[in-house]
XYZ file of C-alpha atoms in Angstrom:
437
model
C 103.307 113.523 128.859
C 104.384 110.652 126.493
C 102.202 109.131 124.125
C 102.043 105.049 124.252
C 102.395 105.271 120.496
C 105.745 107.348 120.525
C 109.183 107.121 122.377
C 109.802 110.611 122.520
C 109.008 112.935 125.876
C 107.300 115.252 126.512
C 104.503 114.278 123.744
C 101.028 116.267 123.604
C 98.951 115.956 120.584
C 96.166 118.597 119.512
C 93.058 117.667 117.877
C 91.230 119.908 115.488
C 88.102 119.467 113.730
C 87.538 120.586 110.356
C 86.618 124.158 110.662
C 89.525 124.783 113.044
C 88.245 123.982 116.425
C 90.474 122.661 119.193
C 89.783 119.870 121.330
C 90.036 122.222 124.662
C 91.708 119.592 127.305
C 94.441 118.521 124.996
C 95.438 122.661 124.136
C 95.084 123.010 128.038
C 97.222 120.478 128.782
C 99.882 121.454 126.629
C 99.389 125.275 127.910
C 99.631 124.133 131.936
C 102.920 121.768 131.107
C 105.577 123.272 128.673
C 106.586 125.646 130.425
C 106.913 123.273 133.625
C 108.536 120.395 131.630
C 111.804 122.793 131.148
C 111.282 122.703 127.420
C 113.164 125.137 125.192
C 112.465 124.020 121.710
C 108.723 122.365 121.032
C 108.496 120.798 117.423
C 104.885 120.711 116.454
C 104.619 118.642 112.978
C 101.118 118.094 111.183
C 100.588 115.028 109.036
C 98.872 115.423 105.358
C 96.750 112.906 104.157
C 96.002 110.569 106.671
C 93.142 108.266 107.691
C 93.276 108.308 111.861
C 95.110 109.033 114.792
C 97.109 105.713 115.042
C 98.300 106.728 111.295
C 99.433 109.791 112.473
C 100.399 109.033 115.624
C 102.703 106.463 113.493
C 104.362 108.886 111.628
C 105.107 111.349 114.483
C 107.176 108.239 116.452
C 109.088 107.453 113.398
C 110.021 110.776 112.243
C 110.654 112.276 115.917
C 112.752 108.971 116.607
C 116.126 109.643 115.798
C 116.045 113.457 117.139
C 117.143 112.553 120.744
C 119.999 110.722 119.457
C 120.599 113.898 117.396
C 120.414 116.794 119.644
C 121.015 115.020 122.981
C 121.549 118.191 125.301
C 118.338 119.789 123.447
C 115.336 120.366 125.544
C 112.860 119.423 122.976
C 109.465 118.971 123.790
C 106.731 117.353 120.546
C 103.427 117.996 119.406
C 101.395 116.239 117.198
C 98.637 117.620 115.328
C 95.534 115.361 114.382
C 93.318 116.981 111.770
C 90.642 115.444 109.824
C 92.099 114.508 106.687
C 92.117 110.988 104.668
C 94.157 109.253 102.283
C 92.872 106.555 99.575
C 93.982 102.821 100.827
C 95.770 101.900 97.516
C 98.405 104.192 97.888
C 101.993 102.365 99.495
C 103.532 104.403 102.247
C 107.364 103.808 102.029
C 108.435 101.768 105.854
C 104.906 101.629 106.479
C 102.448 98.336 105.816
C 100.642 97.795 102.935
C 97.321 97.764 103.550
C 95.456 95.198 101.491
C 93.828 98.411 99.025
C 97.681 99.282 97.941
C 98.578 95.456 97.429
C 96.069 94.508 95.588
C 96.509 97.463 93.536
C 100.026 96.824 92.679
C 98.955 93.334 91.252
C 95.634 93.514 89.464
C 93.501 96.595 87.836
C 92.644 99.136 90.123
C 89.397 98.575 91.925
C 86.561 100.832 91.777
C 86.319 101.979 95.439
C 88.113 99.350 97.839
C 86.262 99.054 101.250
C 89.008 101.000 103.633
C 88.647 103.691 101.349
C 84.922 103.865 101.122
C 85.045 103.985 105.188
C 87.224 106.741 104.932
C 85.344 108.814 102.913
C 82.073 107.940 104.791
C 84.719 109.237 108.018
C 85.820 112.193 106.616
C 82.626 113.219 105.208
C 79.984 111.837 107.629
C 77.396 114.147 106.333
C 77.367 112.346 103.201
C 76.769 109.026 103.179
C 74.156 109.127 100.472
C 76.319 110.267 98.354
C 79.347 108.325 98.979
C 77.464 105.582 98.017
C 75.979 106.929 94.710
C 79.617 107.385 93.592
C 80.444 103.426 95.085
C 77.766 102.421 92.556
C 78.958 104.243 89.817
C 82.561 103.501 89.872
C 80.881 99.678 90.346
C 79.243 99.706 87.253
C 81.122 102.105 85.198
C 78.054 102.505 82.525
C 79.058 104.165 79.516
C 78.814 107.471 78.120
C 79.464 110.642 79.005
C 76.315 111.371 80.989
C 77.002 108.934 83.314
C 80.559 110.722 83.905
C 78.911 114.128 84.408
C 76.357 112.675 86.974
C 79.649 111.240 88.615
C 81.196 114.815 88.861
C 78.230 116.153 89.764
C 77.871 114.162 93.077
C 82.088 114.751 93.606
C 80.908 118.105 93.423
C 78.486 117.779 96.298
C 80.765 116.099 98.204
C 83.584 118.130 98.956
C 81.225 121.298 99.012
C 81.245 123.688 101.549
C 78.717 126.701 102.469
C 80.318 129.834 100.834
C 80.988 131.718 103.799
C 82.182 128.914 106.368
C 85.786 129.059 107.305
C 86.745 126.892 105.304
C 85.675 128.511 102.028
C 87.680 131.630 103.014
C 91.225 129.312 103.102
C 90.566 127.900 99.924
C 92.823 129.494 97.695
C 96.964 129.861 97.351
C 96.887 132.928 95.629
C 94.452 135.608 94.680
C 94.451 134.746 91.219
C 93.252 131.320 91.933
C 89.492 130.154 91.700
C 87.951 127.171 92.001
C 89.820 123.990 89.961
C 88.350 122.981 86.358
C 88.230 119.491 87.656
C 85.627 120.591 90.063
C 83.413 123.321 87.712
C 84.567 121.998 83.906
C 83.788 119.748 81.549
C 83.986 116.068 83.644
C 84.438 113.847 80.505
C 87.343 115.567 79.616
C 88.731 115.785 82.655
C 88.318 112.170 83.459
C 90.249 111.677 80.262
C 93.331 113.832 81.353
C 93.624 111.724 84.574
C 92.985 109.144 82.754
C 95.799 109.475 80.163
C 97.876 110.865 83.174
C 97.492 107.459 85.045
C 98.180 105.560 81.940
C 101.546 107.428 81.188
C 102.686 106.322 85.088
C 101.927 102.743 84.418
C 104.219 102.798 80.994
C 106.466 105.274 81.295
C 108.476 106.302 78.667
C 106.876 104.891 75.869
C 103.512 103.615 74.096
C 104.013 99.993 73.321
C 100.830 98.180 73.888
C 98.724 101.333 74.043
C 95.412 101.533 74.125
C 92.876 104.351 74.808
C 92.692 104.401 79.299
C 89.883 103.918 80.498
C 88.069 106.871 81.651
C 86.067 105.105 85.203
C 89.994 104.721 85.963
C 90.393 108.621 85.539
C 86.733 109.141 87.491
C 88.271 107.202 90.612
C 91.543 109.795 90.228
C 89.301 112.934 89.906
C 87.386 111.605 92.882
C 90.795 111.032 94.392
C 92.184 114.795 93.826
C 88.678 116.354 94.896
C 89.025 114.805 97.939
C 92.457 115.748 98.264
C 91.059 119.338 97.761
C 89.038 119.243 100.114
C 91.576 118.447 103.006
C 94.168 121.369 100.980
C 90.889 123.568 101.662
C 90.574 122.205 105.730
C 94.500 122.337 106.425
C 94.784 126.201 105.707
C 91.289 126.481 107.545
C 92.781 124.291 110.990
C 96.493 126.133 110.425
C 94.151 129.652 110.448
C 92.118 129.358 112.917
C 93.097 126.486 115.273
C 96.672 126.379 115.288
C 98.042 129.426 114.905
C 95.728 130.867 117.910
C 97.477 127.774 119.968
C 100.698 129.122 119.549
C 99.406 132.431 120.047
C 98.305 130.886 123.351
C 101.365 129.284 124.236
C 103.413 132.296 123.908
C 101.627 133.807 126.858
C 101.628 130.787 129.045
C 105.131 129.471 128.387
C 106.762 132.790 126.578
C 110.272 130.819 126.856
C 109.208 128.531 124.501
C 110.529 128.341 121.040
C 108.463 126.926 118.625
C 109.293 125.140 115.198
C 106.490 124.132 112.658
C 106.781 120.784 110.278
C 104.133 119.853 107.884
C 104.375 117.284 105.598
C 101.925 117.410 102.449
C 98.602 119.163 103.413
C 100.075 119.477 106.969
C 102.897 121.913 104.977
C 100.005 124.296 103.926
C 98.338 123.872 107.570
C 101.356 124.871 109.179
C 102.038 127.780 107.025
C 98.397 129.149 107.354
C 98.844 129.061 111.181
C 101.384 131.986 110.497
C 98.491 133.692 108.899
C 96.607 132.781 112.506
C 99.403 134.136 114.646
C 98.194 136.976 117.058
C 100.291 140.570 116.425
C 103.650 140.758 118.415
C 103.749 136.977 118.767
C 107.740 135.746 117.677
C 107.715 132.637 118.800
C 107.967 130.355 115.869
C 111.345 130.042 115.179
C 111.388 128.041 111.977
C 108.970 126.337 109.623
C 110.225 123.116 107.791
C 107.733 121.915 104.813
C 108.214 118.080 103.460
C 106.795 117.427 100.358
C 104.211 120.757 101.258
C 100.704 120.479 98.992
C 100.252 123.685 98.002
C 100.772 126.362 95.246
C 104.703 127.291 95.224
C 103.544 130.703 95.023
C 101.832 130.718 97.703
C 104.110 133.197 99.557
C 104.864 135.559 96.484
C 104.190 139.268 96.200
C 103.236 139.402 92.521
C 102.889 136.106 90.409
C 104.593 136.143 87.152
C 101.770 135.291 85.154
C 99.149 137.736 86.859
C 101.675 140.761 88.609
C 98.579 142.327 90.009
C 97.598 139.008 92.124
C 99.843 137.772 94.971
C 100.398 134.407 97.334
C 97.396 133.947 100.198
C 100.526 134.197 102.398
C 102.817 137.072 100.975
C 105.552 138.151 102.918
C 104.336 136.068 106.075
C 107.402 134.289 106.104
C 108.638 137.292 108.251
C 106.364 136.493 110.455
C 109.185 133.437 111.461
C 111.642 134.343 113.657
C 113.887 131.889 111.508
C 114.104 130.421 108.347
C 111.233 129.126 106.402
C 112.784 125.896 104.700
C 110.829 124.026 101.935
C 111.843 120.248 101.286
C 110.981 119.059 97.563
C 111.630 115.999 95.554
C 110.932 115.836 91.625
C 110.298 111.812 92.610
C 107.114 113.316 94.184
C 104.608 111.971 91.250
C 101.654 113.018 93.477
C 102.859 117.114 93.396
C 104.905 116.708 90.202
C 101.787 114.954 88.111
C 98.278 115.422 89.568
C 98.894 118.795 91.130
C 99.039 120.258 88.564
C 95.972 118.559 86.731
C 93.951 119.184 89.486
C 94.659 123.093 90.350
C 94.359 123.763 87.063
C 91.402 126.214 86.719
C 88.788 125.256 83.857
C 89.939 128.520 81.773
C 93.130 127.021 80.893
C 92.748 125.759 77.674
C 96.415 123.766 77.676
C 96.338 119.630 76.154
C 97.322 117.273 78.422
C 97.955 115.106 75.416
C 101.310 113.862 76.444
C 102.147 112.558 80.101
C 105.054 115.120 81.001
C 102.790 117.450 82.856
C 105.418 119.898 84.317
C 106.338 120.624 80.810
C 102.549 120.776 79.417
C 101.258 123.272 81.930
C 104.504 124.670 82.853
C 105.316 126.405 86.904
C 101.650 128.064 86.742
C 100.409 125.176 88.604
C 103.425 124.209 90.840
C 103.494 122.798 94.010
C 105.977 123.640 97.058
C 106.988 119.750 97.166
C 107.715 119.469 93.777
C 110.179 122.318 93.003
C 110.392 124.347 95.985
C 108.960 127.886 96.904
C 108.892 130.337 93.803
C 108.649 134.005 92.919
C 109.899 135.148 96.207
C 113.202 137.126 95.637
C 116.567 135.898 97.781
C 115.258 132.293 97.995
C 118.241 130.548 98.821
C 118.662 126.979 96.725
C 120.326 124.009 98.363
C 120.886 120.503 97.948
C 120.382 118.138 101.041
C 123.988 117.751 101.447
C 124.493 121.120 101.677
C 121.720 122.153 104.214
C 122.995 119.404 106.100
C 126.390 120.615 105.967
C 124.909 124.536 107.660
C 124.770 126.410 108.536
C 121.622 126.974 107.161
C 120.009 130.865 106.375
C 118.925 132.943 109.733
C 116.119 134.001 107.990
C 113.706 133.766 104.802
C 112.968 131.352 102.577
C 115.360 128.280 101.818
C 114.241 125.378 98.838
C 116.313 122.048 100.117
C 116.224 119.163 96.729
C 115.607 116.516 99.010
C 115.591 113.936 95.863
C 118.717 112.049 97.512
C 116.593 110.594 100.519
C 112.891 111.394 99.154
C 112.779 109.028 96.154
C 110.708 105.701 96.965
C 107.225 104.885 96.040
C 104.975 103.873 93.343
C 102.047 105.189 91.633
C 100.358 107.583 91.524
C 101.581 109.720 94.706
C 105.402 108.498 93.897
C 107.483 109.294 96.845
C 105.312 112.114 98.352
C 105.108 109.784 101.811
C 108.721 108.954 102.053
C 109.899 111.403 104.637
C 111.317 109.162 107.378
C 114.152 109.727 107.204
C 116.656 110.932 109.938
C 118.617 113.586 107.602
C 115.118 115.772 107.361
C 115.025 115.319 110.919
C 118.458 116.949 111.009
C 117.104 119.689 108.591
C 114.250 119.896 111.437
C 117.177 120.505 113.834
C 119.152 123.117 111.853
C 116.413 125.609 110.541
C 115.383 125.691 114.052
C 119.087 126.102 115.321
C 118.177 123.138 117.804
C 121.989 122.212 119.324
């Protein structure tokens, strides 16, 4: 069935909640028709951060537009995945409109907690509303003093908690030698400060005239910002798990001509790649996986890390598990992988300075993230440029990094051009790593 918000056909959309749940008619739906719709080829693409259905709904027409003009004998059928996530309302989507958070952020100080992002948060975490608005006040009055900044992480801290053993506390790690991030357990002073400084160096970059000390409320609002952000990293591997992947697992038996090919963009990367983890035994039908700009640890699919060869990715070797290529999209424009990643996986042990603003170079690939400089530590990665994947044909099989940086480049800060993925030459790399003609 189409969608009124897209202009593609067949259209179904899935919605999960945030422990993984599927809303039954929609997956029902979508089990009774694709078969019966003729479809060989069913794209099923997750957004990241988002803040509702018409958001994503948005994305999914513009990104699936161009692909019947692409593959025009193709019998393509489209999902679209609707998780609960959020993104904060200063933050400019390239092609997209600015919402009144992300102008008025671009021409004044930024605001303590703008009102479409305090709605989201009271959305995403409708549980806690009390303390949603003990962190409005704060960030309101910004009081001085460090105390006041460790009662502020304090209440991030109940936030974004979960009970230790829902599902969504056993999906919240990359690899096994990860724990839980310093921002979250550490010193909060300090690592207000880091953001803080962080922020600073994106808003003069490239040198210090005019410095002065940042303001550490403005690196409060980012740790708030990046716990969040944890948060959904934490649901999207919990939905991918144990929502999605039982879908497809589902699908294969009720439409077992049906080829399937995951996208995920940001979170939606790491949701999409945990659904392989879901996948029932015997079940081949995803074809290829596609990650744009994928929030999550580049190591996430490695054997042995090379900092810690006795710990391995949460997904190891589960790109075989694709009867295809597993293609990663990155873009060292991405300032929201390539800058606070990093600051915010960062477990509290790591003693590195943060002192100057080139973060990649401060913390080095420990921290990496799949968007920023592609998947790592996993021997016969192939390495392409865009112009070459789009040239093909691309790998049958394992992992393939794509630099994207020649179409993902746009944005401003702090996330950068981690939302500019509209564009139709991903769409073609859609296309080729699932061998769609």
């Amino acid at each position: 069935m189409a969608d009124p918000g897209t202009t593609v056909t067949p259209y179904w959309e899935l919605t999960f909640d945030a422990d993984g749940d599927v809303d039954g008619p929609e997956r029902d739906r979508l089990l009774a028709e694709a078969g019966s719709h003729g479809v060989r080829d069913l794209i099923v693409f997750s957004h990241g951060w988002n803040n509702d259905r018409s958001g994503a709904t948005a994305l999914y027409h513009r990104f699936f537009a161009p692909i019947p003009r692409l593959a025009p004998k193709a019998r393509i059928g489209y999902v679209g995945v609707v998780w609960p996530s959020m993104r904060f309302s200063d933050e400019p989507i390239p092609d997209f409109p600015k919402s009144v958070a992300a102008t008025e952020a671009e021409a004044a100080p930024r605001p303590a907690l703008d009102k479409d992002t305090r709605q989201a948060l009271l959305r995403t975490f409708p549980d806690r509303t009390t303390v949603i608005d003990r962190i409005a006040a704060l960030l309101d009055r910004q009081p001085p003093g460090e105390a006041a900044l460790e009662e502020f992480g304090r209440l991030v801290r109940l936030l974004v908690e979960v009970a230790p053993d829902c599902p969504q506390s056993r999906c919240a790690t990359d690899t096994a030698a990860d724990g839980e991030p310093g921002m979250l357990c550490g010193d909060t002073a300090a690592a207000c400060e880091e953001f803080a400084q962080a922020l600073a160096g994106l808003d003069s970059p490239g040198g210090t005239e005019g410095f002065s000390l940042p303001n550490p409320w403005d690196g409060a609002r980012e740790l708030l910002r990046q716990a969040t952000y944890y948060a959904m990293k934490r649901r999207a591997g919990t939905v991918g798990e144990h929502g999605l992947g039982p879908v497809i697992g589902r699908l294969a038996g009720a439409a077992p001509g049906v080829r399937v090919h995951l996208v995920g963009h940001s979170f939606g990367g790491r949701l999409v790649s945990f659904a392989l983890r879901g996948l029932p035994d015997g079940v081949s039908a995803v074809k290829s996986v596609t990650l744009l700009q994928g929030a999550f640890s580049h190591y996430a699919f490695a054997v042995e890390l090379p900092h810690d060869p006795q710990a391995g990715g949460a997904l190891r070797n589960l790109q075989g598990r694709i009867d295809g290529p597993l293609v990663c999209c990155y873009s060292h424009y991405d300032g929201a992988l390539g800058t606070f990643y990093p600051l915010a996986s960062r477990m509290a042990d790591d003693a590195q300075s943060v002192a100057c603003f080139d973060i990649g170079r401060v913390l080095g690939p420990k921290w990496g993230a799949m968007g920023h400089d592609g998947v790592q530590a996993v021997p016969g990665t192939r390495a392409l440029t865009l112009a070459e994947a789009l040239a093909g044909p691309l790998p049958g099989s394992g992992c393939v990094n794509v630099d994207a940086a020649a179409v993902v480049c746009r944005g401003g800060p702090p996330a950068g051009a981690h939302s500019d993925i509209v564009h139709p030459e991903l769409a073609r790399v859609v296309l080729a790593a699932g061998r769609i003609a």
